Amino acid sequence: AASQLRSGSPFARGSAPRLYPYKLTKMINMAMNLFQKFSNRELAIAIWILVAIIWALSQSKIRKSLFQVIKAFFAWKLAISYVLMFSYSTLMIIPLNAVGVWRLAHLPTTILWVLCVAFVMLFEFSKANDQNFFKNAIKDNLKGLIILEFLINLYVFDLWVELFLVPVFGILGGMIAIAETDEKYAIVKKLLNYIMAIIGLSLTSYVLYMLAGDFKRFATLENFENFYLPILLTIMFLPFIYFAALYASYELLFVRLQFFVKDSSLLRYVKKKTLLTFSPNLWVLNRWSKHINTLRFKDEKEVDEAIREFKSATS
């Protein structure tokens, strides 16, 4: 048995290195399979981002500014929010994967959703203070724009064409963003919007033409999944944005309280009563925060009285 183990068993010390080429080949195959799941448009975007990063790092002045921007982007509070966002997104995917709604094939769509939707919503979480924010967030994902983008993304061009189109759209989008910053650029903004509309109409016409001759390619389960998955992820992500806005509102309120409640024990009491009274309700908390702007508490009795009056006034 000992001789068989040394000569023929994969557990023998001398044969262990033979496993490495197999494992390496398997890892390469997995990477290639994952790579093939990305469309030419997604690959073109990734290539241009990589080119932009390499160019920026090659310029000393830009490199210094870029490092400052990166440093600010990864400030510790922001870094914590990114970790929480990615953790929450992963927790969203786990049950979806368990019931078969999410698969590895959806990874490119999920990555684009994180970069284009989740990050934007994270940086705009303060808008959650508006009670219509969540209704509008769902509505925006159901608007014709997402349908338009979905239809256009059904048909992608050859990689060299996509490599040309990506910077064109990027430049036009950047110019429109700049034009929106000042009213003196209104004519330029109007012209750029016309150009974008013409390009969008041309692409939509192309897609509709292709669909008319190849509807079977459109009416597939994969396309349906790529359509509803971003909407589903957005809906599931809304609670995270809500609690991020709730935490930020509490933090801001408690910082302000320190300036007009000097007694430390009374300050702790105000914070405790605020948490116990308004903890889950973001919008009532914001109204309470505005209500106590002109109040100066001297004792716990005044705090309790102010809360009672506020609740009776808002009920």
XYZ file of C-alpha atoms in Angstrom:
315
model
C 0.000 0.000 0.000
C 2.881 2.310 0.856
C 4.506 1.722 -2.548
C 1.195 2.422 -4.313
C 0.820 5.664 -2.399
C 4.277 6.857 -3.427
C 3.978 5.851 -7.065
C 0.345 6.196 -8.139
C -1.662 8.177 -5.572
C -2.244 11.907 -6.175
C -1.545 12.357 -2.463
C 2.047 11.181 -2.844
C 4.561 13.947 -2.230
C 6.286 13.479 -5.582
C 3.061 13.706 -7.591
C 1.604 16.816 -5.917
C 3.124 19.327 -8.374
C 1.305 17.576 -11.220
C -1.937 19.084 -9.853
C -0.763 22.653 -10.413
C -1.037 22.735 -14.220
C -4.554 21.319 -13.936
C -5.576 23.883 -11.321
C -3.976 26.700 -13.294
C -5.747 25.615 -16.482
C -9.043 25.419 -14.613
C -8.583 28.933 -13.202
C -7.688 30.288 -16.661
C -10.764 28.623 -18.166
C -12.976 30.112 -15.451
C -11.478 33.554 -16.077
C -12.005 33.209 -19.828
C -15.607 32.068 -19.348
C -16.243 35.071 -17.131
C -14.520 37.369 -19.637
C -16.752 36.080 -22.435
C -19.867 37.074 -20.495
C -19.036 40.759 -21.057
C -20.314 42.356 -24.258
C -18.146 44.342 -26.686
C -19.648 47.550 -25.272
C -18.708 46.620 -21.712
C -15.227 45.618 -22.848
C -14.851 48.919 -24.716
C -15.816 50.876 -21.595
C -13.313 48.886 -19.507
C -10.549 49.419 -22.090
C -11.099 53.185 -22.222
C -11.168 53.428 -18.427
C -7.866 51.554 -18.310
C -6.386 53.831 -21.010
C -7.540 56.931 -19.107
C -5.979 55.675 -15.869
C -2.666 54.841 -17.558
C -2.571 58.256 -19.263
C -3.413 60.086 -16.021
C -0.681 58.238 -14.126
C 1.847 59.139 -16.823
C 1.262 62.899 -16.300
C 2.995 64.189 -13.168
C 0.604 67.096 -12.494
C -2.502 65.014 -13.121
C -1.008 62.143 -11.130
C -0.639 64.320 -8.026
C -4.190 65.643 -8.332
C -5.490 62.156 -9.039
C -3.894 60.815 -5.878
C -5.546 63.628 -3.897
C -8.920 62.798 -5.425
C -8.434 59.098 -4.696
C -7.389 59.922 -1.137
C -10.520 62.029 -0.645
C -12.682 59.353 -2.302
C -11.412 56.768 0.173
C -11.661 58.891 3.313
C -12.420 56.608 6.229
C -16.112 57.494 6.509
C -16.631 57.042 2.785
C -14.620 53.822 2.812
C -16.902 52.442 5.533
C -19.959 53.370 3.460
C -18.465 51.566 0.432
C -17.798 48.433 2.488
C -21.344 48.523 3.864
C -22.766 49.079 0.372
C -20.845 46.161 -1.156
C -21.701 43.951 1.832
C -25.389 44.796 1.551
C -25.312 44.220 -2.222
C -23.723 40.810 -1.653
C -26.379 39.977 0.927
C -29.012 40.914 -1.665
C -27.510 38.582 -4.236
C -27.185 35.563 -1.907
C -30.968 34.889 -1.555
C -31.522 35.717 -5.234
C -28.881 33.158 -6.144
C -30.404 30.620 -3.759
C -33.790 30.802 -5.510
C -32.232 30.848 -8.986
C -33.050 34.475 -9.841
C -29.364 35.494 -9.918
C -26.612 33.497 -11.634
C -22.964 34.056 -12.463
C -24.051 35.061 -15.966
C -25.664 38.143 -14.387
C -22.356 39.352 -12.948
C -21.679 41.941 -15.721
C -25.188 43.392 -15.306
C -24.742 43.466 -11.535
C -21.362 45.209 -11.758
C -22.818 47.869 -14.066
C -25.764 48.301 -11.688
C -23.415 48.818 -8.716
C -21.307 51.381 -10.597
C -24.128 53.250 -12.331
C -27.013 52.975 -9.848
C -25.900 51.930 -6.368
C -22.982 54.373 -6.204
C -25.126 57.241 -7.510
C -27.865 56.505 -4.979
C -25.282 56.261 -2.203
C -23.888 59.716 -2.969
C -27.404 61.130 -3.262
C -28.771 59.504 -0.094
C -29.630 62.942 1.321
C -32.473 63.052 -1.239
C -34.109 60.300 0.804
C -35.211 63.077 3.167
C -37.882 63.772 0.564
C -40.808 61.435 1.124
C -41.237 61.068 -2.635
C -37.653 59.891 -3.092
C -38.359 56.159 -2.960
C -41.413 56.373 -5.181
C -39.440 58.427 -7.692
C -36.467 56.043 -7.519
C -38.659 53.130 -8.570
C -40.466 55.238 -11.166
C -37.171 56.364 -12.708
C -36.154 52.745 -13.224
C -39.416 52.027 -14.974
C -39.296 55.027 -17.286
C -38.773 54.778 -21.003
C -35.073 55.565 -20.557
C -34.257 52.191 -19.014
C -36.303 50.491 -21.727
C -34.416 52.471 -24.348
C -31.037 51.565 -22.863
C -32.114 47.947 -22.527
C -33.196 47.728 -26.171
C -30.049 49.446 -27.443
C -27.810 47.173 -25.369
C -29.434 44.133 -26.966
C -27.406 44.779 -30.088
C -23.766 45.727 -29.810
C -21.337 46.452 -32.613
C -17.911 45.044 -33.280
C -15.323 45.950 -30.672
C -13.599 48.563 -32.862
C -16.943 50.351 -33.411
C -17.695 50.287 -29.691
C -14.204 51.645 -28.979
C -15.136 54.613 -31.195
C -18.648 55.157 -29.794
C -17.785 55.024 -26.082
C -15.563 58.147 -26.020
C -18.002 59.988 -28.313
C -20.849 59.435 -25.853
C -18.525 60.165 -22.938
C -17.405 63.504 -24.401
C -20.955 64.525 -25.304
C -22.210 63.574 -21.840
C -19.403 65.526 -20.176
C -20.071 68.591 -22.345
C -23.785 68.469 -21.476
C -22.934 68.242 -17.765
C -20.688 71.309 -18.063
C -23.290 73.195 -20.102
C -25.851 72.618 -17.335
C -23.696 74.484 -14.810
C -24.295 77.929 -16.334
C -27.217 79.501 -18.168
C -24.904 81.196 -20.649
C -24.291 77.747 -22.162
C -28.024 77.193 -22.776
C -27.679 77.301 -26.580
C -24.764 74.860 -26.492
C -26.702 72.563 -24.174
C -29.683 72.648 -26.540
C -27.466 71.770 -29.506
C -25.771 68.913 -27.623
C -29.148 67.530 -26.543
C -30.266 67.561 -30.182
C -27.140 65.645 -31.174
C -27.688 63.078 -28.416
C -31.348 62.768 -29.431
C -30.411 62.151 -33.068
C -27.851 59.499 -32.084
C -30.309 57.877 -29.685
C -33.066 57.883 -32.307
C -30.699 56.353 -34.870
C -29.674 53.570 -32.489
C -33.297 52.926 -31.500
C -34.333 52.729 -35.161
C -31.515 50.274 -35.790
C -32.595 48.106 -32.856
C -36.263 48.125 -33.917
C -35.218 47.182 -37.441
C -33.163 44.283 -36.101
C -35.995 43.178 -33.815
C -38.441 43.125 -36.699
C -36.269 40.630 -38.548
C -35.041 38.663 -35.542
C -37.676 38.798 -32.801
C -36.647 35.412 -31.416
C -33.339 36.917 -30.360
C -35.242 39.514 -28.336
C -37.861 37.223 -26.764
C -35.464 35.178 -24.619
C -35.357 34.433 -20.924
C -31.863 35.917 -20.680
C -33.003 39.273 -22.061
C -35.992 39.300 -19.732
C -33.709 38.646 -16.768
C -31.329 41.435 -17.807
C -34.342 43.750 -17.968
C -35.933 43.081 -14.587
C -32.763 42.378 -12.571
C -31.584 46.040 -12.282
C -35.104 47.074 -11.241
C -35.250 44.302 -8.630
C -31.799 45.206 -7.291
C -32.788 48.877 -7.035
C -35.931 48.064 -5.062
C -33.960 45.804 -2.707
C -31.301 48.531 -2.304
C -33.761 51.208 -1.148
C -33.757 50.116 2.546
C -29.975 50.602 2.639
C -30.345 54.165 1.329
C -33.126 54.826 3.833
C -31.025 53.784 6.829
C -27.986 55.647 5.465
C -30.080 58.834 5.352
C -31.518 58.054 8.803
C -28.026 57.616 10.298
C -26.796 60.843 8.662
C -29.794 62.786 9.994
C -29.192 61.540 13.534
C -25.496 62.335 13.298
C -26.170 65.876 12.080
C -28.817 66.485 14.748
C -26.621 65.196 17.585
C -23.713 67.388 16.451
C -26.007 70.434 16.476
C -27.390 69.554 19.904
C -23.904 69.848 21.400
C -23.904 73.579 20.653
C -27.090 74.523 22.527
C -27.293 71.794 25.193
C -24.242 72.378 27.336
C -25.081 70.016 30.188
C -23.661 66.586 29.267
C -26.255 64.583 31.221
C -29.114 66.579 29.670
C -27.539 66.130 26.238
C -27.524 62.353 26.729
C -31.172 62.530 27.797
C -32.187 64.518 24.696
C -30.384 62.018 22.449
C -31.977 59.048 24.214
C -35.488 60.504 24.046
C -35.005 61.402 20.371
C -33.880 57.863 19.554
C -36.719 56.248 21.487
C -39.368 58.572 20.050
C -38.356 58.980 16.404
C -35.814 56.187 15.743
C -37.388 54.492 12.700
C -39.086 57.473 11.054
C -36.723 59.578 8.950
C -39.203 62.224 7.894
C -40.655 62.849 11.364
C -37.090 63.022 12.683
C -36.252 65.740 10.134
C -39.314 67.752 11.175
C -38.319 67.365 14.834
C -34.810 68.502 13.973
C -36.171 71.717 12.439
C -38.629 72.166 15.319
C -35.956 72.292 18.020
C -33.763 74.786 16.161
C -35.140 77.628 18.300
C -35.464 75.646 21.549
C -32.982 75.697 24.427
C -33.586 72.950 26.965
C -32.824 73.616 30.606
C -33.983 70.315 32.101
C -35.506 66.946 31.248
C -39.025 68.221 31.893
C -38.693 70.777 29.072
C -37.490 68.025 26.728
C -40.512 65.833 27.511
C -42.873 68.779 27.111
C -41.357 69.746 23.747
C -41.746 66.178 22.459
C -45.382 66.039 23.617
C -46.202 69.344 21.921
C -44.460 68.282 18.728
C -46.266 64.937 18.573
C -49.654 66.550 19.189
C -48.953 69.173 16.511
C -47.915 66.592 13.895
C -50.457 63.869 14.693
